[in-house]
Amino acid sequence: SVEERTISIRKILKTKKKVNVLDLFDVLNKEYVVVTFLAILEMAKQNELKISQEEEYGDIICEVIK
């Protein structure tokens, strides 16, 4: 579920603080990708993390908001 995936992303960000979005997709099936993407967007909406991209076509980075 989105809630479970949000918890696992929080754990990842607790240790790494900053991570490439692609590194959050451990499994590449449709359901997992959709749930992970929704969890990332919900966390950004709740101001738990910041999503940034330095340059066009560059890596998309998620980082904890302090």
CSV table of N, CA and C in Angstrom, one decimal:
chain,number,residue,atom,x,y,z
A,1,SER,N,0.8,-1.2,0.0
A,1,SER,CA,0.0,0.0,0.0
A,1,SER,C,0.9,1.3,0.0
A,2,VAL,N,0.3,2.4,-0.3
A,2,VAL,CA,1.0,3.6,-0.3
A,2,VAL,C,1.5,3.9,1.1
A,3,GLU,N,0.7,3.6,2.2
A,3,GLU,CA,1.2,3.9,3.5
A,3,GLU,C,2.4,3.1,3.9
A,4,GLU,N,2.4,1.8,3.5
A,4,GLU,CA,3.5,0.9,3.8
A,4,GLU,C,4.8,1.4,3.0
A,5,ARG,N,4.6,1.8,1.8
A,5,ARG,CA,5.7,2.3,1.0
A,5,ARG,C,6.3,3.6,1.5
A,6,THR,N,5.4,4.4,2.0
A,6,THR,CA,5.8,5.7,2.7
A,6,THR,C,6.7,5.4,3.9
A,7,ILE,N,6.3,4.5,4.7
A,7,ILE,CA,7.1,4.1,5.8
A,7,ILE,C,8.5,3.6,5.4
A,8,SER,N,8.6,2.8,4.4
A,8,SER,CA,9.9,2.3,3.9
A,8,SER,C,10.7,3.4,3.3
A,9,ILE,N,10.1,4.3,2.6
A,9,ILE,CA,10.9,5.4,2.1
A,9,ILE,C,11.4,6.3,3.2
A,10,ARG,N,10.6,6.5,4.3
A,10,ARG,CA,11.1,7.3,5.4
A,10,ARG,C,12.3,6.6,6.0
A,11,LYS,N,12.3,5.3,6.1
A,11,LYS,CA,13.5,4.6,6.7
A,11,LYS,C,14.7,4.8,5.8
A,12,ILE,N,14.5,4.7,4.5
A,12,ILE,CA,15.7,5.0,3.6
A,12,ILE,C,16.2,6.4,3.8
A,13,LEU,N,15.3,7.4,3.8
A,13,LEU,CA,15.7,8.8,3.9
A,13,LEU,C,16.3,9.1,5.3
A,14,LYS,N,15.9,8.3,6.3
A,14,LYS,CA,16.5,8.5,7.6
A,14,LYS,C,18.0,8.2,7.7
A,15,THR,N,18.4,7.3,6.9
A,15,THR,CA,19.8,6.9,6.9
A,15,THR,C,20.6,7.6,5.8
A,16,LYS,N,20.0,7.9,4.6
A,16,LYS,CA,20.7,8.5,3.5
A,16,LYS,C,20.5,10.0,3.4
A,17,LYS,N,19.4,10.5,3.9
A,17,LYS,CA,19.1,12.0,3.8
A,17,LYS,C,18.8,12.5,2.4
A,18,LYS,N,19.5,11.9,1.4
A,18,LYS,CA,19.3,12.4,0.0
A,18,LYS,C,19.5,11.1,-0.9
A,19,VAL,N,18.6,10.9,-1.8
A,19,VAL,CA,18.6,9.7,-2.6
A,19,VAL,C,18.1,10.0,-4.0
A,20,ASN,N,18.6,9.4,-5.0
A,20,ASN,CA,18.1,9.4,-6.4
A,20,ASN,C,16.8,8.7,-6.4
A,21,VAL,N,15.8,9.3,-7.0
A,21,VAL,CA,14.5,8.8,-7.1
A,21,VAL,C,14.5,7.3,-7.7
A,22,LEU,N,15.3,7.1,-8.7
A,22,LEU,CA,15.4,5.8,-9.3
A,22,LEU,C,15.8,4.7,-8.3
A,23,ASP,N,16.6,5.1,-7.3
A,23,ASP,CA,17.1,4.1,-6.3
A,23,ASP,C,15.9,3.7,-5.4
A,24,LEU,N,14.8,4.4,-5.4
A,24,LEU,CA,13.7,4.0,-4.5
A,24,LEU,C,12.8,2.9,-5.2
A,25,PHE,N,13.1,2.6,-6.5
A,25,PHE,CA,12.3,1.6,-7.2
A,25,PHE,C,13.0,0.3,-7.2
A,26,ASP,N,12.9,-0.5,-6.1
A,26,ASP,CA,13.6,-1.8,-6.0
A,26,ASP,C,13.0,-2.8,-6.9
A,27,VAL,N,11.7,-2.7,-7.1
A,27,VAL,CA,11.0,-3.7,-8.0
A,27,VAL,C,10.4,-2.9,-9.1
A,28,LEU,N,10.5,-3.5,-10.3
A,28,LEU,CA,10.0,-2.8,-11.5
A,28,LEU,C,8.7,-3.5,-12.1
A,29,ASN,N,7.7,-3.6,-11.2
A,29,ASN,CA,6.4,-4.0,-11.8
A,29,ASN,C,5.5,-2.8,-11.6
A,30,LYS,N,4.4,-2.8,-12.4
A,30,LYS,CA,3.5,-1.7,-12.5
A,30,LYS,C,3.0,-1.2,-11.1
A,31,GLU,N,2.5,-2.2,-10.3
A,31,GLU,CA,1.9,-1.8,-9.0
A,31,GLU,C,2.9,-1.2,-8.1
A,32,TYR,N,4.1,-1.7,-8.0
A,32,TYR,CA,5.2,-1.2,-7.1
A,32,TYR,C,5.6,0.2,-7.6
A,33,VAL,N,5.8,0.4,-8.9
A,33,VAL,CA,6.2,1.7,-9.4
A,33,VAL,C,5.1,2.8,-9.1
A,34,VAL,N,3.8,2.4,-9.3
A,34,VAL,CA,2.7,3.4,-9.0
A,34,VAL,C,2.7,3.7,-7.5
A,35,VAL,N,2.7,2.7,-6.7
A,35,VAL,CA,2.6,2.9,-5.2
A,35,VAL,C,3.8,3.7,-4.7
A,36,THR,N,5.0,3.5,-5.2
A,36,THR,CA,6.2,4.2,-4.9
A,36,THR,C,6.1,5.7,-5.3
A,37,PHE,N,5.7,5.9,-6.5
A,37,PHE,CA,5.5,7.2,-7.1
A,37,PHE,C,4.5,8.0,-6.2
A,38,LEU,N,3.3,7.4,-5.9
A,38,LEU,CA,2.3,8.1,-5.1
A,38,LEU,C,2.8,8.4,-3.7
A,39,ALA,N,3.6,7.5,-3.1
A,39,ALA,CA,4.2,7.7,-1.8
A,39,ALA,C,5.1,8.9,-1.8
A,40,ILE,N,5.9,9.0,-2.9
A,40,ILE,CA,6.9,10.1,-3.0
A,40,ILE,C,6.1,11.4,-3.1
A,41,LEU,N,5.1,11.4,-4.0
A,41,LEU,CA,4.3,12.7,-4.2
A,41,LEU,C,3.5,13.1,-2.9
A,42,GLU,N,3.0,12.1,-2.2
A,42,GLU,CA,2.3,12.4,-1.0
A,42,GLU,C,3.3,13.0,0.1
A,43,MET,N,4.4,12.4,0.2
A,43,MET,CA,5.4,12.9,1.1
A,43,MET,C,5.9,14.3,0.8
A,44,ALA,N,6.0,14.6,-0.5
A,44,ALA,CA,6.3,16.0,-0.9
A,44,ALA,C,5.2,16.9,-0.6
A,45,LYS,N,4.0,16.5,-0.8
A,45,LYS,CA,2.8,17.3,-0.5
A,45,LYS,C,2.7,17.6,1.0
A,46,GLN,N,3.1,16.7,1.8
A,46,GLN,CA,3.1,16.8,3.3
A,46,GLN,C,4.4,17.5,3.8
A,47,ASN,N,5.2,18.0,2.9
A,47,ASN,CA,6.5,18.7,3.2
A,47,ASN,C,7.4,17.8,4.1
A,48,GLU,N,7.4,16.5,3.8
A,48,GLU,CA,8.4,15.6,4.4
A,48,GLU,C,9.7,15.5,3.6
A,49,LEU,N,9.5,15.7,2.3
A,49,LEU,CA,10.7,15.6,1.5
A,49,LEU,C,10.6,16.7,0.3
A,50,LYS,N,11.8,16.9,-0.2
A,50,LYS,CA,11.9,17.9,-1.3
A,50,LYS,C,12.4,17.1,-2.5
A,51,ILE,N,11.8,17.4,-3.7
A,51,ILE,CA,12.1,16.8,-4.9
A,51,ILE,C,12.8,17.8,-5.8
A,52,SER,N,14.0,17.5,-6.3
A,52,SER,CA,14.7,18.5,-7.1
A,52,SER,C,15.5,17.9,-8.2
A,53,GLN,N,15.7,18.7,-9.2
A,53,GLN,CA,16.5,18.3,-10.4
A,53,GLN,C,17.3,19.4,-10.8
A,54,GLU,N,18.7,19.2,-10.8
A,54,GLU,CA,19.6,20.3,-11.1
A,54,GLU,C,19.6,20.8,-12.6
A,55,GLU,N,19.5,19.9,-13.5
A,55,GLU,CA,19.5,20.2,-14.9
A,55,GLU,C,18.5,19.4,-15.7
A,56,GLU,N,18.1,19.9,-16.8
A,56,GLU,CA,17.2,19.1,-17.7
A,56,GLU,C,17.7,17.8,-18.0
A,57,TYR,N,16.9,16.8,-17.8
A,57,TYR,CA,17.3,15.3,-18.0
A,57,TYR,C,18.3,14.8,-17.0
A,58,GLY,N,18.5,15.6,-15.9
A,58,GLY,CA,19.4,15.2,-14.9
A,58,GLY,C,18.7,14.3,-13.9
A,59,ASP,N,19.5,13.8,-12.9
A,59,ASP,CA,18.9,13.0,-11.9
A,59,ASP,C,17.9,13.7,-11.0
A,60,ILE,N,16.8,13.0,-10.6
A,60,ILE,CA,15.8,13.6,-9.7
A,60,ILE,C,16.2,13.1,-8.3
A,61,ILE,N,16.3,14.1,-7.4
A,61,ILE,CA,16.8,13.8,-6.1
A,61,ILE,C,15.7,14.1,-5.1
A,62,CYS,N,15.5,13.1,-4.1
A,62,CYS,CA,14.6,13.3,-3.0
A,62,CYS,C,15.5,13.5,-1.8
A,63,GLU,N,15.1,14.5,-1.0
A,63,GLU,CA,15.9,14.8,0.3
A,63,GLU,C,15.0,15.2,1.4
A,64,VAL,N,15.4,14.8,2.6
A,64,VAL,CA,14.6,15.2,3.8
A,64,VAL,C,14.5,16.7,3.9
A,65,ILE,N,13.4,17.2,4.3
A,65,ILE,CA,13.3,18.6,4.6
A,65,ILE,C,13.6,18.7,6.1
A,66,LYS,N,14.5,19.6,6.5
A,66,LYS,CA,14.9,19.7,7.8
A,66,LYS,C,14.0,20.6,8.6
